[in-house]
Coordinates of C-alpha atoms in Angstrom, one line a residue:
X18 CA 65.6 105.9 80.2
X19 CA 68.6 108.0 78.5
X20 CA 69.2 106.7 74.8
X21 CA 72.4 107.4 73.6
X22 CA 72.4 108.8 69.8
X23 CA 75.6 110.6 68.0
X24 CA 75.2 114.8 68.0
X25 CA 77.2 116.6 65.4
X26 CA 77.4 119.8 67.9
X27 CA 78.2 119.4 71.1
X28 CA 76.0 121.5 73.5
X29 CA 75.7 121.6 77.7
X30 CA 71.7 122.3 77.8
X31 CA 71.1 119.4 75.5
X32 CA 72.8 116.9 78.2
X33 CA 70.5 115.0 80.6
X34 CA 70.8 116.7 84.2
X35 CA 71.6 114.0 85.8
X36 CA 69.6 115.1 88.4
X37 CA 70.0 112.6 92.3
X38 CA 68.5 109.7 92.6
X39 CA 65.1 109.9 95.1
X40 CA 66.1 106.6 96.4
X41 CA 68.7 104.7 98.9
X42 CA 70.4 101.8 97.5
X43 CA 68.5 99.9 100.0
X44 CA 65.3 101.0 98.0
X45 CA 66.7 100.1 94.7
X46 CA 68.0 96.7 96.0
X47 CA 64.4 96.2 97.0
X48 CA 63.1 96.5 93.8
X49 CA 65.1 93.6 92.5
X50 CA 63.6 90.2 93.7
X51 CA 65.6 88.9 95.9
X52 CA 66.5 85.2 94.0
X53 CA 68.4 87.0 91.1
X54 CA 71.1 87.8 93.6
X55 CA 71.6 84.2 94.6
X56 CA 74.7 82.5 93.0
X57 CA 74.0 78.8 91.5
X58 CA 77.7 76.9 91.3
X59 CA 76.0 74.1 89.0
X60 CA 74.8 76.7 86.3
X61 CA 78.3 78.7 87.0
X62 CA 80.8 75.4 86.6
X63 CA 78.5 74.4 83.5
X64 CA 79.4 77.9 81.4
X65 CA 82.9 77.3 82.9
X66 CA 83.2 73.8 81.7
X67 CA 81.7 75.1 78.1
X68 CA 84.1 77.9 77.8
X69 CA 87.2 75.6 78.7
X70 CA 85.5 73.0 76.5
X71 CA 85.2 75.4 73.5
X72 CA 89.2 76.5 73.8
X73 CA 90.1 73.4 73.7
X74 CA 88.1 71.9 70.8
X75 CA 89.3 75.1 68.7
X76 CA 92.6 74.5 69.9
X77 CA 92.7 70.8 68.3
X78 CA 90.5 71.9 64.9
X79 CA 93.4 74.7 64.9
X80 CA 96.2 71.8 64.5
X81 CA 94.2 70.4 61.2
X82 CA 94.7 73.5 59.4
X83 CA 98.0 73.1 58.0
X84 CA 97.7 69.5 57.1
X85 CA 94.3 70.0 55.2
X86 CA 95.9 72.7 53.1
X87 CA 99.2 71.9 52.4
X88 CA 97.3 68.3 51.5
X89 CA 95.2 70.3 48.8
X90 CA 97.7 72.4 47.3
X91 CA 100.1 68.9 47.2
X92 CA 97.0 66.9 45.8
X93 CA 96.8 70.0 43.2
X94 CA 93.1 70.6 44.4
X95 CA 93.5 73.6 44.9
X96 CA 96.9 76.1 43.5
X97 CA 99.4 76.5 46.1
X98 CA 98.0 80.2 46.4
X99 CA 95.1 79.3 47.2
X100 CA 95.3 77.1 49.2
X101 CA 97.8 80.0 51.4
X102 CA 94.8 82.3 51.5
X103 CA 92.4 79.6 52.7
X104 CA 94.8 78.6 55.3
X105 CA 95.5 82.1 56.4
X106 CA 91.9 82.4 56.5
X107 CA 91.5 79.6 58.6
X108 CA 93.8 80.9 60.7
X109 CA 91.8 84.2 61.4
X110 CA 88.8 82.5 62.0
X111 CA 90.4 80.2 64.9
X112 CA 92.1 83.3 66.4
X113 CA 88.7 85.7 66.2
X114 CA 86.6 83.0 68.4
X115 CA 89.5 81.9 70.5
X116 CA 89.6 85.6 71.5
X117 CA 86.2 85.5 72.1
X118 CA 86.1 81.9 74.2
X119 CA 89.2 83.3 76.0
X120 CA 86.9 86.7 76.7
X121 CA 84.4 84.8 78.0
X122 CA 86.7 82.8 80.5
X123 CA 88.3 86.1 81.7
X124 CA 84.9 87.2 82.3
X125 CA 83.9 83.8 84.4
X126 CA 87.6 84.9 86.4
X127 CA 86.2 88.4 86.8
X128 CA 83.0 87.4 88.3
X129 CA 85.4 85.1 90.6
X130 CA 86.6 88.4 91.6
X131 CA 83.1 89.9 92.7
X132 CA 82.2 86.8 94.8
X133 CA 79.6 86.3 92.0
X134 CA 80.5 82.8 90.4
X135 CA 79.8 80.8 93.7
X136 CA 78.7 81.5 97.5
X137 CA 82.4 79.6 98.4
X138 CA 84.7 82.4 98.5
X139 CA 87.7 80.1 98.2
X140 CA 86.5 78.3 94.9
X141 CA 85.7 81.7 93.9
X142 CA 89.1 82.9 94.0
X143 CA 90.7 79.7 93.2
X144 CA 89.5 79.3 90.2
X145 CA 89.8 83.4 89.6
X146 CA 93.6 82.8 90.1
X147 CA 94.0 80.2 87.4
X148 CA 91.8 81.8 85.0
X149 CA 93.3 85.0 85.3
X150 CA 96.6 83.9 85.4
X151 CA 96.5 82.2 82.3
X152 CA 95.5 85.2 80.9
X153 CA 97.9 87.4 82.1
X154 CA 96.0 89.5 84.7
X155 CA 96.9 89.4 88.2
X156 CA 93.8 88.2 89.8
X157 CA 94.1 89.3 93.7
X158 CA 96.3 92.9 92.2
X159 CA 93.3 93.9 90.3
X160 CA 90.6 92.5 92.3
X161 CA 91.6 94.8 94.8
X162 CA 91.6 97.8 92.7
X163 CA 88.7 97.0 90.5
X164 CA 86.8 96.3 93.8
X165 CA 87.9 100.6 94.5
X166 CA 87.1 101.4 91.2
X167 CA 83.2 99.4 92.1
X168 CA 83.0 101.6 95.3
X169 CA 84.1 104.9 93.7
X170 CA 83.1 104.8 90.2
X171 CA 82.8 108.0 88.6
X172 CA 84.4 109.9 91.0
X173 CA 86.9 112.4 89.7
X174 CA 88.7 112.1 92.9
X175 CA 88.9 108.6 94.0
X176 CA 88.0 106.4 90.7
X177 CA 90.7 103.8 89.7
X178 CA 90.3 103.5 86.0
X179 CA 88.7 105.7 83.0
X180 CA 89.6 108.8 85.5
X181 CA 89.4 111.8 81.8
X182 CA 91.5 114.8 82.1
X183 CA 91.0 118.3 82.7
X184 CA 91.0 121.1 80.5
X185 CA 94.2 122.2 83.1
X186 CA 96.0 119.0 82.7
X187 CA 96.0 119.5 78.6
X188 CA 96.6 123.3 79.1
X189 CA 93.2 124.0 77.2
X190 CA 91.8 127.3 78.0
X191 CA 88.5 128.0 79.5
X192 CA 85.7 129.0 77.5
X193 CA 84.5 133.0 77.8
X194 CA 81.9 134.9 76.6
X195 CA 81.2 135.5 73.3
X196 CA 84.8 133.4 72.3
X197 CA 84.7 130.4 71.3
X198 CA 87.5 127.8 71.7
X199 CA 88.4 125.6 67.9
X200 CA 88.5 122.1 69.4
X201 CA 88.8 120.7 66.1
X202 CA 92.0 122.5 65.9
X203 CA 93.3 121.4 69.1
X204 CA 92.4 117.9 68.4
X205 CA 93.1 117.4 64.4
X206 CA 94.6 114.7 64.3
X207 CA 94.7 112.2 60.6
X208 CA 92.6 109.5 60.7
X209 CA 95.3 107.3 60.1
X210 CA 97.0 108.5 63.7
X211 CA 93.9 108.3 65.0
X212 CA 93.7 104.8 64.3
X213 CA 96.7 104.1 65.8
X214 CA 96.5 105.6 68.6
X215 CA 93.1 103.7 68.8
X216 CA 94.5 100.0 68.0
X217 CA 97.4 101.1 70.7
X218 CA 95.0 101.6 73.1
X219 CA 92.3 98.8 72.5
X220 CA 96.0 95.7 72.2
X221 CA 97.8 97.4 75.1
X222 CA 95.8 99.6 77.3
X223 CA 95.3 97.2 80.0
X224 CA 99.0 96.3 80.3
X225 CA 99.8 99.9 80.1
X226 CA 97.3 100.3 82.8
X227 CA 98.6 97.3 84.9
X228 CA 102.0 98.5 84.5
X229 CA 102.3 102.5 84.6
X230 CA 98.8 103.2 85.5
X231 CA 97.9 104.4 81.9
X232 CA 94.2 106.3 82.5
X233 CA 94.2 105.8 86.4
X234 CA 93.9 108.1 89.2
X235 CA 95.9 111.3 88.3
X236 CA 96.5 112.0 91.8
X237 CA 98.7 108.3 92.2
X238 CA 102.4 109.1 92.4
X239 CA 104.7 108.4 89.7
X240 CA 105.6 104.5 88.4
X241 CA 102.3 103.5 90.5
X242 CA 101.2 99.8 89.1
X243 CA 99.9 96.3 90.2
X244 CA 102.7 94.6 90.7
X245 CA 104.6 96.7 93.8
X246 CA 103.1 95.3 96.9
X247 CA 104.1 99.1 98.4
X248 CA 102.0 100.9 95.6
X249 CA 99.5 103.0 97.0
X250 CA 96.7 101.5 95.2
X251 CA 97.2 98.6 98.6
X252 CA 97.4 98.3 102.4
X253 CA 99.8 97.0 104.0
X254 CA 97.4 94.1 104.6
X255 CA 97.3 93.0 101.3
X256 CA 100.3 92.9 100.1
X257 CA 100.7 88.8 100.6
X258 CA 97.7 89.2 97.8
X259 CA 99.5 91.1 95.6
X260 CA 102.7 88.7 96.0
X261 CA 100.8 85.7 95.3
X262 CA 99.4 87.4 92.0
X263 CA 102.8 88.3 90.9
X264 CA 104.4 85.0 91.4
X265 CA 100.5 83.5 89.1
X266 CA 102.1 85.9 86.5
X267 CA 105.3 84.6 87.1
X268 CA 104.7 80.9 86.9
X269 CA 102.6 81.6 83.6
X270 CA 105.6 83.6 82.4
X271 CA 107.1 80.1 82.6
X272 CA 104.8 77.9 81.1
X273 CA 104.7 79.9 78.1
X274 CA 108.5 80.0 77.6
X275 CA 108.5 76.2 78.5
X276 CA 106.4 75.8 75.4
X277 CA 107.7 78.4 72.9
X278 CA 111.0 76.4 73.8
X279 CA 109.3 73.0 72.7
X280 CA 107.6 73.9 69.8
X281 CA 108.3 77.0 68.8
X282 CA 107.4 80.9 69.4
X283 CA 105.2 81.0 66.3
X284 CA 103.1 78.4 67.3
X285 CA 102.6 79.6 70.5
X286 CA 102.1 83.3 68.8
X287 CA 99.2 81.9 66.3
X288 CA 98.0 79.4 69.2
X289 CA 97.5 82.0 72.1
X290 CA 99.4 85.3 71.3
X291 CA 96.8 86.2 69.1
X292 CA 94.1 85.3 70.9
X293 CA 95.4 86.7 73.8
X294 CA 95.6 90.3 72.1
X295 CA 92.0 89.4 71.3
X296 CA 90.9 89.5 74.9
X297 CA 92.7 92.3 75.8
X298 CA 90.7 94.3 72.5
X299 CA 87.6 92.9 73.8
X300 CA 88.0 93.5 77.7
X301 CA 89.3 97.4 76.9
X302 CA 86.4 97.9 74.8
X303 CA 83.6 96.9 76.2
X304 CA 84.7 98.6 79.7
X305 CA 86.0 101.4 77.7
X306 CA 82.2 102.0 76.0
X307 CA 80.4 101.1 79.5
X308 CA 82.1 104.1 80.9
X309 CA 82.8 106.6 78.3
X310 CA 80.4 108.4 76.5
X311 CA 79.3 112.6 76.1
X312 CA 76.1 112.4 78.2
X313 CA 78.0 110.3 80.9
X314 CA 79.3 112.2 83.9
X315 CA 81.3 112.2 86.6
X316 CA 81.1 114.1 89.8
X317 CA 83.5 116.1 91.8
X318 CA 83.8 116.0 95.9
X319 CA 80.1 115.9 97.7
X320 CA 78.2 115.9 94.1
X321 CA 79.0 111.8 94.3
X322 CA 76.9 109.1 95.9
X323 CA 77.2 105.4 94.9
X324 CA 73.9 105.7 93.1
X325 CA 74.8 108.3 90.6
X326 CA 78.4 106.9 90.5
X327 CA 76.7 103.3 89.3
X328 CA 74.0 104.7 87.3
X329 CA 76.7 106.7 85.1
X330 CA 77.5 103.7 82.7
X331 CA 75.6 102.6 79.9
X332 CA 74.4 99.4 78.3
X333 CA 75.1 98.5 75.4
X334 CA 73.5 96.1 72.5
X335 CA 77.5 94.5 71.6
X336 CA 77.8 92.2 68.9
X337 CA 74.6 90.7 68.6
X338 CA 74.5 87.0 69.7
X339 CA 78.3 86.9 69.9
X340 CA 78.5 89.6 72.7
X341 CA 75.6 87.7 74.3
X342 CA 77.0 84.3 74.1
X343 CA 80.8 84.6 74.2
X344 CA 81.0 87.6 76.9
X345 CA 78.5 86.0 79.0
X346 CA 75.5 89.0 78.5
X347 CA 78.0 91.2 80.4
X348 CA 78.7 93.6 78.1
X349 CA 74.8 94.4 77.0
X350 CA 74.2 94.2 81.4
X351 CA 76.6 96.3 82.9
X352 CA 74.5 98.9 84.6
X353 CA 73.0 96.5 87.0
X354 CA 76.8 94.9 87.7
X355 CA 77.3 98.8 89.0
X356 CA 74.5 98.5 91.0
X357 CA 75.0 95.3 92.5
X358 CA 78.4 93.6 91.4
X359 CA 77.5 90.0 93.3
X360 CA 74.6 89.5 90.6
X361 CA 75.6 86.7 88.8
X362 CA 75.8 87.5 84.8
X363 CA 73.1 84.7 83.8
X364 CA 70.8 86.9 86.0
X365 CA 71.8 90.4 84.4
X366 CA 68.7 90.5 82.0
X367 CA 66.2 89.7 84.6
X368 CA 67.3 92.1 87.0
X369 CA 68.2 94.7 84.4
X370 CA 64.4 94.8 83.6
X371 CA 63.7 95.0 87.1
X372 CA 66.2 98.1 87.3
X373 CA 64.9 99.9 84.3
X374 CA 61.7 100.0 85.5
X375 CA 62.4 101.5 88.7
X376 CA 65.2 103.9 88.0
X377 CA 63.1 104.9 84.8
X378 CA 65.1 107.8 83.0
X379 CA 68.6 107.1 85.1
X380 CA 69.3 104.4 82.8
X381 CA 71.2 104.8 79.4
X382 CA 71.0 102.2 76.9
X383 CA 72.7 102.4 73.6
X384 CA 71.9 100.3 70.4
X385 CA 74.6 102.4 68.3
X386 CA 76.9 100.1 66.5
X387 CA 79.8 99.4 69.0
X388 CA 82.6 99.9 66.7
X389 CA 81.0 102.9 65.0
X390 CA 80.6 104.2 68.8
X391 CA 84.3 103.1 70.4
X392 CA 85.8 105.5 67.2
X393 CA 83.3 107.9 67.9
X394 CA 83.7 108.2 71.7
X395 CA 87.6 107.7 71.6
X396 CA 87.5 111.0 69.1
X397 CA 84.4 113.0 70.9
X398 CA 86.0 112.6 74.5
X399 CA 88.5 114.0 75.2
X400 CA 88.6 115.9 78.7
X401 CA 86.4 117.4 80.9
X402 CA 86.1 120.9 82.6
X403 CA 87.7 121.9 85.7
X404 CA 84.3 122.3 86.9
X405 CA 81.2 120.6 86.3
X406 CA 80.3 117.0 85.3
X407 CA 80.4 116.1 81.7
X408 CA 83.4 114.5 79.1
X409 CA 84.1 117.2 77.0
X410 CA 84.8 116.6 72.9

């Protein structure tokens, strides 16, 4: 098992190899009992009915807020200032666990996606189009890619999301011998930018990559996104999909005007907007930190297999109890979901144990902080070589 730990000098011979697997995927399948890949709808529709449960009971504790404090700061229990902080408090509190409630359901939609929520492919992407809808992500659109992205992952040529660039599309310069290239220099950026640049791309990186294929395939041509039924990321045959996803988005679009008209945009902004950033935060990073990291690879041409591709993710320990309860364990199981995406998440740990032990030092695990790693990673990779398999600080 590969743990990952922070390096303050970045060096090729101290990567693992990466070396191929010995096995087929048949043989690693094998290894998993077989009743971990068997989807229960009860136990699914029961976390689905506790996740829609949850919204909604924050939702209605969320209307008591401003009553209860403007009634202390009239009663003179508390100073009008006060009682403004504690309100505002309040506030963050019910957008911080709506964001993670709403994670959790985009999660439930995403295993929708996989055929991993029930055996009924239907239900599976009924309710994946509503959840994912109301969340703003076009459910068939991204299914379709994110299916690709499954089959391909880690592939420099043929990977749909995460794809780094090269040292030739930044116009770095190869390394030589006995010259050594400043990276710091090339990369100096302040903190403070840095941290914009991060917060851009942890609110609005999966819109940007929705809409202008922000950190997709390089080789897409220009103005490629989800919502053209002629983009290349589709065939021909699926562009009905893509039109029914578009029109999900559209009648959500609707919904959310309809109410912003009724009672008001702010409400709607503190209700759901918020929120709704939250998700998209929570979604970029954890799939962000699955797949980024310096001893992750990716392969070039005949150096992939679906084996390596899978096995070049990490796991990570995110958030303690809320990562395992709100996310739905997917974010501290995503190495098995590369593996075998039909799992169903409430059997992630199970089989994960099961994969460890029979993949042995293919598997990377990281107990590093998550935030402490996404500003790590999102300094330390920046690009990798034009040859070869590592990111690159």
């Amino acid at each position: 098992m590969a743990t990952i730990e922070k390096t303050t000098t970045y060096n090729d011979k101290e990567l693992p190899s990466h070396a191929p697997m010995n096995w087929s995927l048949k043989e690693i399948r094998d290894a998993i009992p077989s009743h971990l890949f068997v989807c229960r709808l009860d136990l699914g529709l029961l976390f689905l009915a506790r996740d829609i449960s949850l919204a909604i009971t924050l939702v209605l504790l969320a209307t008591l807020i401003d009553p209860y404090f403007e009634e202390l700061a009239v009663s003179h229990v508390l100073g009008p200032w006060s009682a403004e902080g504690l309100r505002y408090t309040a506030w963050a509190i019910y957008c911080w666990y709506q964001g993670l409630v709403l994670t959790g359901l985009w999660v439930i939609g995403h295993e929708c996606g996989h055929g991993a929520f029930s055996s009924y492919r239907w239900l599976n992407d009924i309710l994946g189009f509503l959840i994912h809808s109301s969340l703003f992500t076009p459910y068939f659109s991204w299914k379709i890619s994110h299916h690709r992205h499954h089959a391909n992952h880690a592939s420099m040529e043929h990977d749909e999301v995460y794809v780094p660039k090269t040292r030739g599309d930044l116009n770095i310069p190869d390394e030589r011998p006995n010259e050594t290239i400043n990276y710091e220099e090339i990369f100096s950026d302040t903190p403070i930018y840095t941290l914009y640049m991060l917060l851009r791309q942890q609110l609005f990186a999966f819109p940007a990559y929705l809409l202008y294929n922000v950190s997709g395939q390089n080789r897409y041509p220009k103005w490629t996104n989800h919502f053209n039924p002629s983009s290349v990321i589709f065939s021909s045959s699926q562009r009905n999909a893509v039109i029914v996803s578009n029109i999900g988005m559209s009648l959500m679009a609707l919904v959310v005007t309809s109410i912003c008209t009724k009672y008001g945009f702010w409400n709607v902004w503190r209700y759901y907007g918020i929120p709704w950033l939250g998700v998209n935060h929570w979604f970029v990073m954890i799939t962000y930190l699955h797949h980024t990291d310096p001893i992750l690879p990716h392969y070039r041409k005949n150096k992939w297999n679906y084996p390596r591709g899978a096995a070049a993710t990490v796991d990570r320990d995110f958030l303690g109890w809320h990562g395992r309860f709100f996310f739905h364990d997917v974010a501290h199981f995503h190495v098995i979901h590369h593996f075998f995406p039909k799992i169903p998440f409430y059997n992630g740990e199970e089989a994960t144990q099961h994969l460890k032990a029979f993949i042995g030092e293919h598997y990377n695990f990281s107990d590093k902080p998550v935030f402490r790693s996404l500003w790590d990673n999102y300094n330390d990779c920046q690009f990798v070589d034009n040859a070869g398999m590592f990111l690159l600080p």
